[in-house]
C-alpha cells in the first residue's frame, strides 16, 4: 500500500479520473482510490455532449460551465491522441432536437428562442451551428425516426463512451506517475481543520450503507483530498463537516442492435445523428449498428443497480414512439447507472470552506459525462492554486 501522496482522489469514475489526470500531468504526486462499484454512472451513460439540448439547459450557470466542458473534450482528445491513445471513444457528430407531436411544440419553440438569445448574448452555440429542419430532412438524418412536427439540428454535438474515455485518461495519467489503489475510502482524516489523509479499506467498507466495516485498512497521508465518489459521495459529509446531499438516481438505458435489419441494413447507424426529444428521452447511434435509448430517472431507489421490468417497458415505449423504424431491432442489453443527484440539479464543485485541503466534485446527475472531465480540471486547478477559467460560485459545495 502507498503510504503518502500530495493528493488522494476518492472515486475512479470520469470526474475523479479526470482530476487525477490533470494533477499527474502537472507532476503532482497523486493517488486515485477506486472501488469500481456496480452501477457506476460513468460506465452506463449514453454519452451525449450537447449543452444546448441537455436536461439542464435552462440554467444559465450550468450552461456556461457546460459550454466550457464541451470544448475541453477537444483539448483532452488532442492530448490523448498525441500520446497514441486513439481508442478514447469520443466522436463529434450532429444532434437533432425533435417535437414528435403537437404537445411538444411549445417546448421546441422555447428552446429555439433560448438558442437565439444565447447566440446574440454569448455566441454559444456559435452562429451557423443550429438550423431548423423539415420533417423529411430530420428523417434523412435518422431514418427510423417518426414523422415529427418540428426539428432542429445542432452540428456541434458529440458523443463519448464514458468507460472507454475514462480508461484512456487513466492510461495517460499512469505514464505521468499516477498511482491507483483498488479499494474503498472508509474515512477522510482531518486534524486541526485540515486534511491529513485517508483510511483505505480493501475488504469492502461500503459508505453507501453509512457504515464502516472492520477489516484490513491502510492509511495514506495526504495534504489534499478530492471527493469525486459519484452517488456514494454522501458518506464523506460527516468527515468534512459539510452537508453533501447526493442521492443515487437510477438510469436504465436500452441498447438495440440494428445491424442486418431494415433499419440499418449496412450498419449505417454510425453516421446517423443523435436524437433528443421533449420527454427527457434520447436515441444515440453508435458503431456496428448499435442504438442507445434512454433513460429512466428513478429517485428514491437507493443503491440498487437492477434492470426492472418497468424500466425496460418505459425506455422501449420511448424508443417506439420516437423511432418506430426500430421495431425490428434486436435487444442487446440494458445498462444501469446510479447518477449522483443533488437537490437543485447542479453539481457541487469546489473547496470545502471549513477543512483546508478538502475539495468536492460530485452531484452531476445525468450530465456527468458532459461536465465530468472539465469538473476534474477545475478542481485540479484549485488544488494547484490556479484560478478556474469559469465562475463556479453557483456550484459551491457549502450551499446546502
mmCIF file of C-alpha atoms in Angstrom:
data_model
loop_
_atom_site.group_PDB
_atom_site.id
_atom_site.type_symbol
_atom_site.label_atom_id
_atom_site.label_comp_id
_atom_site.label_asym_id
_atom_site.label_seq_id
_atom_site.Cartn_x
_atom_site.Cartn_y
_atom_site.Cartn_z
ATOM 1 C CA UNK A 1 0.000 0.000 0.000
ATOM 2 C CA UNK A 2 1.142 3.531 -0.756
ATOM 3 C CA UNK A 3 1.833 5.437 2.424
ATOM 4 C CA UNK A 4 1.904 9.059 1.289
ATOM 5 C CA UNK A 5 0.886 11.366 -1.552
ATOM 6 C CA UNK A 6 0.270 15.030 -2.200
ATOM 7 C CA UNK A 7 -3.322 14.368 -3.281
ATOM 8 C CA UNK A 8 -5.729 11.469 -2.847
ATOM 9 C CA UNK A 9 -8.676 11.359 -5.245
ATOM 10 C CA UNK A 10 -11.662 9.403 -3.966
ATOM 11 C CA UNK A 11 -13.563 7.805 -6.848
ATOM 12 C CA UNK A 12 -12.419 6.422 -10.192
ATOM 13 C CA UNK A 13 -15.288 7.497 -12.451
ATOM 14 C CA UNK A 14 -14.824 10.084 -15.162
ATOM 15 C CA UNK A 15 -14.730 13.027 -12.710
ATOM 16 C CA UNK A 16 -12.181 11.561 -10.326
ATOM 17 C CA UNK A 17 -10.038 10.121 -13.101
ATOM 18 C CA UNK A 18 -10.003 13.467 -14.918
ATOM 19 C CA UNK A 19 -8.922 15.247 -11.731
ATOM 20 C CA UNK A 20 -6.155 12.694 -11.221
ATOM 21 C CA UNK A 21 -5.092 13.008 -14.875
ATOM 22 C CA UNK A 22 -4.764 16.788 -14.664
ATOM 23 C CA UNK A 23 -2.826 16.597 -11.393
ATOM 24 C CA UNK A 24 -0.439 13.895 -12.594
ATOM 25 C CA UNK A 25 0.133 15.888 -15.779
ATOM 26 C CA UNK A 26 1.371 18.745 -13.553
ATOM 27 C CA UNK A 27 3.765 16.440 -11.673
ATOM 28 C CA UNK A 28 1.612 16.404 -8.549
ATOM 29 C CA UNK A 29 2.053 13.157 -6.623
ATOM 30 C CA UNK A 30 -1.465 11.717 -6.858
ATOM 31 C CA UNK A 31 -3.178 8.529 -5.720
ATOM 32 C CA UNK A 32 -6.545 7.525 -7.163
ATOM 33 C CA UNK A 33 -8.613 5.204 -4.960
ATOM 34 C CA UNK A 34 -11.187 3.312 -6.994
ATOM 35 C CA UNK A 35 -13.778 0.893 -5.606
ATOM 36 C CA UNK A 36 -15.287 0.019 -9.038
ATOM 37 C CA UNK A 37 -18.781 -0.402 -7.604
ATOM 38 C CA UNK A 38 -21.626 -1.888 -9.660
ATOM 39 C CA UNK A 39 -23.855 0.846 -11.000
ATOM 40 C CA UNK A 40 -21.180 3.480 -11.539
ATOM 41 C CA UNK A 41 -22.774 6.138 -13.735
ATOM 42 C CA UNK A 42 -19.679 6.616 -15.915
ATOM 43 C CA UNK A 43 -19.910 3.057 -17.204
ATOM 44 C CA UNK A 44 -23.574 3.244 -18.188
ATOM 45 C CA UNK A 45 -24.193 6.751 -19.561
ATOM 46 C CA UNK A 46 -25.280 7.307 -23.154
ATOM 47 C CA UNK A 47 -22.581 9.951 -23.613
ATOM 48 C CA UNK A 48 -24.313 12.898 -25.290
ATOM 49 C CA UNK A 49 -22.203 16.086 -25.307
ATOM 50 C CA UNK A 50 -24.627 18.852 -26.307
ATOM 51 C CA UNK A 51 -25.179 21.625 -23.724
ATOM 52 C CA UNK A 52 -27.962 23.312 -25.712
ATOM 53 C CA UNK A 53 -30.146 20.201 -25.605
ATOM 54 C CA UNK A 54 -29.313 18.901 -22.127
ATOM 55 C CA UNK A 55 -31.958 18.417 -19.468
ATOM 56 C CA UNK A 56 -30.224 21.211 -17.504
ATOM 57 C CA UNK A 57 -30.069 23.638 -20.438
ATOM 58 C CA UNK A 58 -32.390 26.230 -18.870
ATOM 59 C CA UNK A 59 -29.980 27.010 -16.008
ATOM 60 C CA UNK A 60 -27.568 29.759 -17.106
ATOM 61 C CA UNK A 61 -24.832 28.869 -14.583
ATOM 62 C CA UNK A 62 -24.935 25.238 -15.635
ATOM 63 C CA UNK A 63 -24.939 26.176 -19.317
ATOM 64 C CA UNK A 64 -21.903 28.489 -19.069
ATOM 65 C CA UNK A 65 -19.966 25.700 -17.346
ATOM 66 C CA UNK A 66 -21.169 23.098 -19.852
ATOM 67 C CA UNK A 67 -20.039 25.140 -22.859
ATOM 68 C CA UNK A 68 -16.509 25.177 -21.444
ATOM 69 C CA UNK A 69 -16.794 21.495 -20.576
ATOM 70 C CA UNK A 70 -17.770 20.512 -24.117
ATOM 71 C CA UNK A 71 -14.850 22.483 -25.553
ATOM 72 C CA UNK A 72 -12.465 20.878 -23.043
ATOM 73 C CA UNK A 73 -13.131 17.459 -24.554
ATOM 74 C CA UNK A 74 -11.367 18.543 -27.731
ATOM 75 C CA UNK A 75 -8.284 19.541 -25.734
ATOM 76 C CA UNK A 76 -8.249 16.215 -23.926
ATOM 77 C CA UNK A 77 -8.740 14.244 -27.145
ATOM 78 C CA UNK A 78 -5.785 16.007 -28.782
ATOM 79 C CA UNK A 79 -3.700 15.235 -25.700
ATOM 80 C CA UNK A 80 -4.647 11.562 -25.725
ATOM 81 C CA UNK A 81 -4.095 11.164 -29.454
ATOM 82 C CA UNK A 82 -0.686 12.822 -29.181
ATOM 83 C CA UNK A 83 0.180 10.013 -26.773
ATOM 84 C CA UNK A 84 -1.087 7.369 -29.197
ATOM 85 C CA UNK A 85 -4.336 6.744 -27.316
ATOM 86 C CA UNK A 86 -6.803 6.696 -30.209
ATOM 87 C CA UNK A 87 -9.394 4.340 -28.700
ATOM 88 C CA UNK A 88 -10.871 7.059 -26.491
ATOM 89 C CA UNK A 89 -14.496 6.635 -27.570
ATOM 90 C CA UNK A 90 -15.100 10.315 -28.413
ATOM 91 C CA UNK A 91 -16.564 11.448 -31.711
ATOM 92 C CA UNK A 92 -18.054 14.726 -32.907
ATOM 93 C CA UNK A 93 -21.426 14.426 -34.607
ATOM 94 C CA UNK A 94 -24.792 16.144 -35.102
ATOM 95 C CA UNK A 95 -27.795 16.176 -32.800
ATOM 96 C CA UNK A 96 -31.446 16.625 -33.623
ATOM 97 C CA UNK A 97 -33.926 18.112 -31.176
ATOM 98 C CA UNK A 98 -37.399 16.992 -32.248
ATOM 99 C CA UNK A 99 -41.009 17.624 -31.276
ATOM 100 C CA UNK A 100 -42.662 14.295 -32.010
ATOM 101 C CA UNK A 101 -46.225 15.583 -31.593
ATOM 102 C CA UNK A 102 -48.078 18.879 -31.148
ATOM 103 C CA UNK A 103 -47.873 18.763 -27.339
ATOM 104 C CA UNK A 104 -44.104 19.181 -27.602
ATOM 105 C CA UNK A 105 -44.136 22.207 -29.896
ATOM 106 C CA UNK A 106 -44.191 24.771 -27.021
ATOM 107 C CA UNK A 107 -41.035 23.207 -25.592
ATOM 108 C CA UNK A 108 -39.419 23.250 -29.011
ATOM 109 C CA UNK A 109 -40.259 26.917 -29.527
ATOM 110 C CA UNK A 110 -38.943 27.813 -26.062
ATOM 111 C CA UNK A 111 -35.668 26.081 -26.924
ATOM 112 C CA UNK A 112 -35.465 27.908 -30.248
ATOM 113 C CA UNK A 113 -35.955 31.264 -28.517
ATOM 114 C CA UNK A 114 -33.329 30.380 -25.912
ATOM 115 C CA UNK A 115 -30.812 29.380 -28.577
ATOM 116 C CA UNK A 116 -31.332 32.616 -30.497
ATOM 117 C CA UNK A 117 -30.986 34.708 -27.322
ATOM 118 C CA UNK A 118 -27.799 32.977 -26.254
ATOM 119 C CA UNK A 119 -26.298 33.329 -29.694
ATOM 120 C CA UNK A 120 -26.924 37.064 -29.507
ATOM 121 C CA UNK A 121 -25.596 37.409 -25.943
ATOM 122 C CA UNK A 122 -22.691 34.993 -25.742
ATOM 123 C CA UNK A 123 -22.258 33.411 -29.197
ATOM 124 C CA UNK A 124 -22.951 29.987 -27.727
ATOM 125 C CA UNK A 125 -23.919 27.985 -29.613
ATOM 126 C CA UNK A 126 -21.988 29.572 -32.478
ATOM 127 C CA UNK A 127 -23.816 31.118 -35.408
ATOM 128 C CA UNK A 128 -24.319 28.618 -38.194
ATOM 129 C CA UNK A 129 -24.279 25.567 -35.926
ATOM 130 C CA UNK A 130 -28.069 25.448 -35.404
ATOM 131 C CA UNK A 131 -30.761 25.216 -38.070
ATOM 132 C CA UNK A 132 -34.365 24.166 -38.321
ATOM 133 C CA UNK A 133 -35.119 21.120 -40.460
ATOM 134 C CA UNK A 134 -38.171 19.901 -42.284
ATOM 135 C CA UNK A 135 -39.624 16.566 -41.124
ATOM 136 C CA UNK A 136 -38.187 14.926 -44.240
ATOM 137 C CA UNK A 137 -34.715 16.322 -43.519
ATOM 138 C CA UNK A 138 -34.932 15.060 -39.947
ATOM 139 C CA UNK A 139 -35.823 11.573 -41.159
ATOM 140 C CA UNK A 140 -32.886 11.645 -43.560
ATOM 141 C CA UNK A 141 -30.583 12.350 -40.612
ATOM 142 C CA UNK A 142 -32.069 9.468 -38.565
ATOM 143 C CA UNK A 143 -34.019 7.113 -40.870
ATOM 144 C CA UNK A 144 -36.043 5.195 -38.217
ATOM 145 C CA UNK A 145 -37.446 8.480 -36.865
ATOM 146 C CA UNK A 146 -41.186 9.094 -36.565
ATOM 147 C CA UNK A 147 -42.896 11.795 -38.652
ATOM 148 C CA UNK A 148 -42.034 14.685 -36.345
ATOM 149 C CA UNK A 149 -43.768 18.059 -36.077
ATOM 150 C CA UNK A 150 -40.622 20.206 -35.695
ATOM 151 C CA UNK A 151 -36.884 19.623 -35.729
ATOM 152 C CA UNK A 152 -33.640 21.498 -35.074
ATOM 153 C CA UNK A 153 -30.151 20.318 -35.943
ATOM 154 C CA UNK A 154 -27.121 21.145 -33.760
ATOM 155 C CA UNK A 155 -23.988 20.484 -35.793
ATOM 156 C CA UNK A 156 -21.522 20.894 -32.905
ATOM 157 C CA UNK A 157 -22.561 17.962 -30.708
ATOM 158 C CA UNK A 158 -20.503 14.921 -29.770
ATOM 159 C CA UNK A 159 -20.831 11.529 -28.147
ATOM 160 C CA UNK A 160 -18.475 9.724 -25.789
ATOM 161 C CA UNK A 161 -18.169 6.251 -24.375
ATOM 162 C CA UNK A 162 -17.600 7.197 -20.740
ATOM 163 C CA UNK A 163 -15.956 3.947 -19.697
ATOM 164 C CA UNK A 164 -13.609 3.968 -22.684
ATOM 165 C CA UNK A 165 -12.700 7.634 -22.291
ATOM 166 C CA UNK A 166 -12.027 7.196 -18.568
ATOM 167 C CA UNK A 167 -9.772 4.227 -19.311
ATOM 168 C CA UNK A 168 -7.831 6.366 -21.793
ATOM 169 C CA UNK A 169 -7.323 9.117 -19.218
ATOM 170 C CA UNK A 170 -6.230 6.529 -16.653
ATOM 171 C CA UNK A 171 -3.623 5.089 -19.021
ATOM 172 C CA UNK A 172 -2.272 8.521 -19.901
ATOM 173 C CA UNK A 173 -2.112 9.559 -16.251
ATOM 174 C CA UNK A 174 -0.261 6.364 -15.368
ATOM 175 C CA UNK A 175 2.506 7.394 -17.725
ATOM 176 C CA UNK A 176 2.999 10.613 -15.768
ATOM 177 C CA UNK A 177 3.086 8.977 -12.361
ATOM 178 C CA UNK A 178 -0.497 8.383 -11.225
ATOM 179 C CA UNK A 179 -0.823 5.571 -8.701
ATOM 180 C CA UNK A 180 -4.137 3.714 -8.500
ATOM 181 C CA UNK A 181 -5.335 1.767 -5.462
ATOM 182 C CA UNK A 182 -8.270 -0.641 -5.628
ATOM 183 C CA UNK A 183 -10.363 -0.250 -2.508
ATOM 184 C CA UNK A 184 -12.840 1.888 -0.631
ATOM 185 C CA UNK A 185 -12.016 5.050 1.254
ATOM 186 C CA UNK A 186 -13.538 4.316 4.649
ATOM 187 C CA UNK A 187 -12.647 7.675 6.190
ATOM 188 C CA UNK A 188 -11.151 11.053 5.374
ATOM 189 C CA UNK A 189 -8.835 12.071 8.186
ATOM 190 C CA UNK A 190 -8.981 15.658 9.428
ATOM 191 C CA UNK A 191 -6.670 17.154 12.043
ATOM 192 C CA UNK A 192 -6.777 20.791 13.201
ATOM 193 C CA UNK A 193 -9.301 21.674 10.470
ATOM 194 C CA UNK A 194 -7.035 20.351 7.722
ATOM 195 C CA UNK A 195 -6.890 17.142 5.714
ATOM 196 C CA UNK A 196 -4.239 14.716 6.935
ATOM 197 C CA UNK A 197 -5.015 11.660 4.821
ATOM 198 C CA UNK A 198 -7.455 8.831 4.223
ATOM 199 C CA UNK A 199 -8.119 5.336 5.506
ATOM 200 C CA UNK A 200 -8.492 2.794 2.705
ATOM 201 C CA UNK A 201 -10.327 -0.477 3.248
ATOM 202 C CA UNK A 202 -9.699 -3.112 0.629
ATOM 203 C CA UNK A 203 -12.169 -5.510 2.258
ATOM 204 C CA UNK A 204 -15.336 -3.714 1.256
ATOM 205 C CA UNK A 205 -16.325 -0.983 3.686
ATOM 206 C CA UNK A 206 -19.369 0.458 1.996
ATOM 207 C CA UNK A 207 -20.057 4.159 2.602
ATOM 208 C CA UNK A 208 -23.292 3.833 0.612
ATOM 209 C CA UNK A 209 -24.716 1.965 3.586
ATOM 210 C CA UNK A 210 -23.491 4.601 6.050
ATOM 211 C CA UNK A 211 -21.357 2.080 7.928
ATOM 212 C CA UNK A 212 -17.653 1.343 8.320
ATOM 213 C CA UNK A 213 -16.887 -2.366 8.446
ATOM 214 C CA UNK A 214 -13.865 -3.638 10.270
ATOM 215 C CA UNK A 215 -11.128 -5.168 8.170
ATOM 216 C CA UNK A 216 -7.626 -4.643 6.870
ATOM 217 C CA UNK A 217 -7.172 -0.918 6.484
ATOM 218 C CA UNK A 218 -4.249 1.225 5.472
ATOM 219 C CA UNK A 219 -3.634 4.923 5.925
ATOM 220 C CA UNK A 220 -2.430 7.167 3.139
ATOM 221 C CA UNK A 221 -1.117 10.507 4.369
ATOM 222 C CA UNK A 222 -2.014 13.438 2.132
ATOM 223 C CA UNK A 223 -2.380 17.204 2.321
ATOM 224 C CA UNK A 224 -5.270 17.261 -0.161
ATOM 225 C CA UNK A 225 -8.265 15.019 -0.781
ATOM 226 C CA UNK A 226 -10.774 15.313 -3.625
ATOM 227 C CA UNK A 227 -14.159 13.664 -3.101
ATOM 228 C CA UNK A 228 -15.379 12.519 -6.516
ATOM 229 C CA UNK A 229 -17.328 9.483 -5.387
ATOM 230 C CA UNK A 230 -20.394 9.986 -7.537
ATOM 231 C CA UNK A 231 -23.572 8.701 -5.901
ATOM 232 C CA UNK A 232 -21.509 7.426 -2.965
ATOM 233 C CA UNK A 233 -20.115 10.873 -2.031
ATOM 234 C CA UNK A 234 -22.737 11.496 0.656
ATOM 235 C CA UNK A 235 -20.896 9.367 3.209
ATOM 236 C CA UNK A 236 -17.980 11.792 3.495
ATOM 237 C CA UNK A 237 -20.029 14.787 4.594
ATOM 238 C CA UNK A 238 -19.616 13.947 8.267
ATOM 239 C CA UNK A 239 -15.838 13.677 7.914
ATOM 240 C CA UNK A 240 -15.719 17.122 6.326
ATOM 241 C CA UNK A 241 -18.361 18.811 8.474
ATOM 242 C CA UNK A 242 -20.351 19.532 5.331
ATOM 243 C CA UNK A 243 -23.760 18.535 4.005
ATOM 244 C CA UNK A 244 -23.275 16.504 0.830
ATOM 245 C CA UNK A 245 -26.872 15.638 -0.058
ATOM 246 C CA UNK A 246 -26.029 13.474 -3.056
ATOM 247 C CA UNK A 247 -28.556 10.735 -3.745
ATOM 248 C CA UNK A 248 -28.495 7.958 -6.364
ATOM 249 C CA UNK A 249 -30.797 8.452 -9.341
ATOM 250 C CA UNK A 250 -31.194 5.217 -11.263
ATOM 251 C CA UNK A 251 -30.970 5.443 -15.023
ATOM 252 C CA UNK A 252 -31.832 2.377 -17.101
ATOM 253 C CA UNK A 253 -30.638 2.539 -20.697
ATOM 254 C CA UNK A 254 -31.566 0.209 -23.541
ATOM 255 C CA UNK A 255 -29.108 -0.933 -26.220
ATOM 256 C CA UNK A 256 -30.503 -2.187 -29.519
ATOM 257 C CA UNK A 257 -28.641 -3.807 -32.407
ATOM 258 C CA UNK A 258 -29.880 -2.665 -35.826
ATOM 259 C CA UNK A 259 -27.210 -4.384 -37.927
ATOM 260 C CA UNK A 260 -28.709 -6.501 -40.660
ATOM 261 C CA UNK A 261 -32.225 -5.152 -40.134
ATOM 262 C CA UNK A 262 -34.422 -2.959 -42.295
ATOM 263 C CA UNK A 263 -33.496 -0.021 -40.034
ATOM 264 C CA UNK A 264 -29.799 -0.198 -40.878
ATOM 265 C CA UNK A 265 -29.049 -2.973 -43.362
ATOM 266 C CA UNK A 266 -25.382 -1.978 -43.619
ATOM 267 C CA UNK A 267 -24.798 -0.812 -40.032
ATOM 268 C CA UNK A 268 -25.222 2.753 -41.263
ATOM 269 C CA UNK A 269 -26.304 3.968 -37.846
ATOM 270 C CA UNK A 270 -22.774 5.118 -37.014
ATOM 271 C CA UNK A 271 -23.359 8.033 -39.396
ATOM 272 C CA UNK A 272 -26.789 8.982 -38.061
ATOM 273 C CA UNK A 273 -27.427 11.989 -35.844
ATOM 274 C CA UNK A 274 -28.194 11.756 -32.142
ATOM 275 C CA UNK A 275 -31.870 12.483 -31.421
ATOM 276 C CA UNK A 276 -33.303 14.163 -28.330
ATOM 277 C CA UNK A 277 -36.991 14.545 -27.512
ATOM 278 C CA UNK A 278 -39.045 16.610 -25.087
ATOM 279 C CA UNK A 279 -39.869 13.867 -22.620
ATOM 280 C CA UNK A 280 -36.234 13.501 -21.498
ATOM 281 C CA UNK A 281 -35.663 10.629 -23.919
ATOM 282 C CA UNK A 282 -32.905 10.258 -26.498
ATOM 283 C CA UNK A 283 -31.517 7.989 -29.194
ATOM 284 C CA UNK A 284 -27.747 7.691 -29.609
ATOM 285 C CA UNK A 285 -26.312 5.844 -32.632
ATOM 286 C CA UNK A 286 -23.001 4.053 -32.268
ATOM 287 C CA UNK A 287 -20.773 1.888 -34.404
ATOM 288 C CA UNK A 288 -21.761 -1.597 -35.544
ATOM 289 C CA UNK A 289 -25.433 -0.704 -35.750
ATOM 290 C CA UNK A 290 -25.945 -0.091 -32.021
ATOM 291 C CA UNK A 291 -28.599 2.396 -30.869
ATOM 292 C CA UNK A 292 -28.757 3.505 -27.237
ATOM 293 C CA UNK A 293 -32.134 4.628 -25.877
ATOM 294 C CA UNK A 294 -32.566 6.289 -22.534
ATOM 295 C CA UNK A 295 -33.276 6.771 -19.901
ATOM 296 C CA UNK A 296 -35.311 6.290 -16.789
ATOM 297 C CA UNK A 297 -34.815 8.827 -13.985
ATOM 298 C CA UNK A 298 -35.723 6.990 -10.821
ATOM 299 C CA UNK A 299 -35.318 8.655 -7.445
ATOM 300 C CA UNK A 300 -35.689 7.006 -4.062
ATOM 301 C CA UNK A 301 -34.475 3.595 -5.204
ATOM 302 C CA UNK A 302 -31.251 3.632 -3.197
ATOM 303 C CA UNK A 303 -28.103 1.848 -4.327
ATOM 304 C CA UNK A 304 -29.937 -0.691 -6.438
ATOM 305 C CA UNK A 305 -28.434 -1.078 -9.945
ATOM 306 C CA UNK A 306 -31.030 -3.568 -11.192
ATOM 307 C CA UNK A 307 -32.784 -3.745 -14.522
ATOM 308 C CA UNK A 308 -36.509 -3.698 -13.820
ATOM 309 C CA UNK A 309 -39.495 -4.708 -15.935
ATOM 310 C CA UNK A 310 -40.916 -1.206 -15.552
ATOM 311 C CA UNK A 311 -37.680 0.410 -16.636
ATOM 312 C CA UNK A 312 -37.406 -1.803 -19.701
ATOM 313 C CA UNK A 313 -41.013 -1.032 -20.601
ATOM 314 C CA UNK A 314 -40.513 2.736 -20.196
ATOM 315 C CA UNK A 315 -37.491 3.030 -22.459
ATOM 316 C CA UNK A 316 -38.876 0.599 -25.023
ATOM 317 C CA UNK A 317 -42.066 2.648 -25.268
ATOM 318 C CA UNK A 318 -39.963 5.803 -25.691
ATOM 319 C CA UNK A 319 -37.955 4.180 -28.467
ATOM 320 C CA UNK A 320 -41.020 3.062 -30.414
ATOM 321 C CA UNK A 321 -42.701 6.451 -30.005
ATOM 322 C CA UNK A 322 -39.694 8.414 -31.237
ATOM 323 C CA UNK A 323 -38.409 5.946 -33.813
ATOM 324 C CA UNK A 324 -40.930 3.295 -34.867
ATOM 325 C CA UNK A 325 -38.465 2.216 -37.538
ATOM 326 C CA UNK A 326 -36.510 0.480 -34.783
ATOM 327 C CA UNK A 327 -39.223 -2.102 -34.138
ATOM 328 C CA UNK A 328 -37.232 -4.822 -35.934
ATOM 329 C CA UNK A 329 -34.021 -4.087 -33.997
ATOM 330 C CA UNK A 330 -32.570 -6.787 -31.748
ATOM 331 C CA UNK A 331 -32.431 -6.390 -27.981
ATOM 332 C CA UNK A 332 -28.759 -6.302 -26.962
ATOM 333 C CA UNK A 333 -28.637 -5.286 -23.301
ATOM 334 C CA UNK A 334 -29.820 -2.924 -20.579
ATOM 335 C CA UNK A 335 -27.278 -0.869 -18.640
ATOM 336 C CA UNK A 336 -27.950 0.774 -15.311
ATOM 337 C CA UNK A 337 -26.162 3.760 -13.823
ATOM 338 C CA UNK A 338 -26.684 5.359 -10.427
ATOM 339 C CA UNK A 339 -26.389 9.060 -11.232
ATOM 340 C CA UNK A 340 -25.319 11.330 -8.336
ATOM 341 C CA UNK A 341 -28.230 13.749 -7.983
ATOM 342 C CA UNK A 342 -28.124 16.983 -5.996
ATOM 343 C CA UNK A 343 -31.194 18.772 -4.564
ATOM 344 C CA UNK A 344 -31.043 21.613 -7.090
ATOM 345 C CA UNK A 345 -29.759 19.586 -10.032
ATOM 346 C CA UNK A 346 -26.453 21.476 -10.095
ATOM 347 C CA UNK A 347 -23.084 19.855 -9.279
ATOM 348 C CA UNK A 348 -21.003 20.564 -6.203
ATOM 349 C CA UNK A 349 -17.535 21.585 -7.346
ATOM 350 C CA UNK A 350 -15.068 23.457 -5.198
ATOM 351 C CA UNK A 351 -13.133 23.695 -1.955
ATOM 352 C CA UNK A 352 -14.617 22.739 1.403
ATOM 353 C CA UNK A 353 -14.523 26.003 3.394
ATOM 354 C CA UNK A 354 -14.062 24.544 6.879
ATOM 355 C CA UNK A 355 -11.376 21.956 6.041
ATOM 356 C CA UNK A 356 -8.131 23.063 4.449
ATOM 357 C CA UNK A 357 -7.081 20.762 1.622
ATOM 358 C CA UNK A 358 -10.514 19.204 1.044
ATOM 359 C CA UNK A 359 -12.318 19.507 -2.300
ATOM 360 C CA UNK A 360 -15.537 18.160 -3.764
ATOM 361 C CA UNK A 361 -16.546 17.315 -7.338
ATOM 362 C CA UNK A 362 -19.834 15.431 -7.348
ATOM 363 C CA UNK A 363 -23.599 15.754 -7.820
ATOM 364 C CA UNK A 364 -23.538 15.895 -11.631
ATOM 365 C CA UNK A 365 -26.764 13.917 -12.018
ATOM 366 C CA UNK A 366 -27.492 12.846 -15.601
ATOM 367 C CA UNK A 367 -24.906 15.281 -17.034
ATOM 368 C CA UNK A 368 -21.778 13.700 -15.607
ATOM 369 C CA UNK A 369 -20.308 12.696 -18.952
ATOM 370 C CA UNK A 370 -20.823 16.219 -20.277
ATOM 371 C CA UNK A 371 -19.297 18.005 -17.285
ATOM 372 C CA UNK A 372 -17.053 15.351 -15.769
ATOM 373 C CA UNK A 373 -13.672 15.894 -17.433
ATOM 374 C CA UNK A 374 -13.895 19.664 -17.056
ATOM 375 C CA UNK A 375 -15.017 19.378 -13.431
ATOM 376 C CA UNK A 376 -11.894 17.320 -12.848
ATOM 377 C CA UNK A 377 -9.760 20.027 -14.412
ATOM 378 C CA UNK A 378 -11.408 22.779 -12.360
ATOM 379 C CA UNK A 379 -10.833 21.018 -9.058
ATOM 380 C CA UNK A 380 -7.242 20.218 -10.089
ATOM 381 C CA UNK A 381 -6.785 23.939 -10.770
ATOM 382 C CA UNK A 382 -7.991 24.719 -7.254
ATOM 383 C CA UNK A 383 -5.632 22.186 -5.700
ATOM 384 C CA UNK A 384 -2.632 23.669 -7.517
ATOM 385 C CA UNK A 385 -3.599 27.260 -6.732
ATOM 386 C CA UNK A 386 -4.814 28.216 -10.193
ATOM 387 C CA UNK A 387 -7.989 30.205 -10.767
ATOM 388 C CA UNK A 388 -10.602 28.312 -12.800
ATOM 389 C CA UNK A 389 -11.447 29.822 -16.175
ATOM 390 C CA UNK A 390 -15.172 29.849 -15.405
ATOM 391 C CA UNK A 391 -17.206 31.162 -12.476
ATOM 392 C CA UNK A 392 -18.042 28.223 -10.179
ATOM 393 C CA UNK A 393 -19.692 30.182 -7.361
ATOM 394 C CA UNK A 394 -23.080 28.623 -8.171
ATOM 395 C CA UNK A 395 -21.516 25.169 -7.635
ATOM 396 C CA UNK A 396 -20.188 25.933 -4.142
ATOM 397 C CA UNK A 397 -20.348 22.730 -2.029
ATOM 398 C CA UNK A 398 -21.368 24.629 1.100
ATOM 399 C CA UNK A 399 -24.601 25.974 -0.410
ATOM 400 C CA UNK A 400 -26.617 23.206 1.248
#
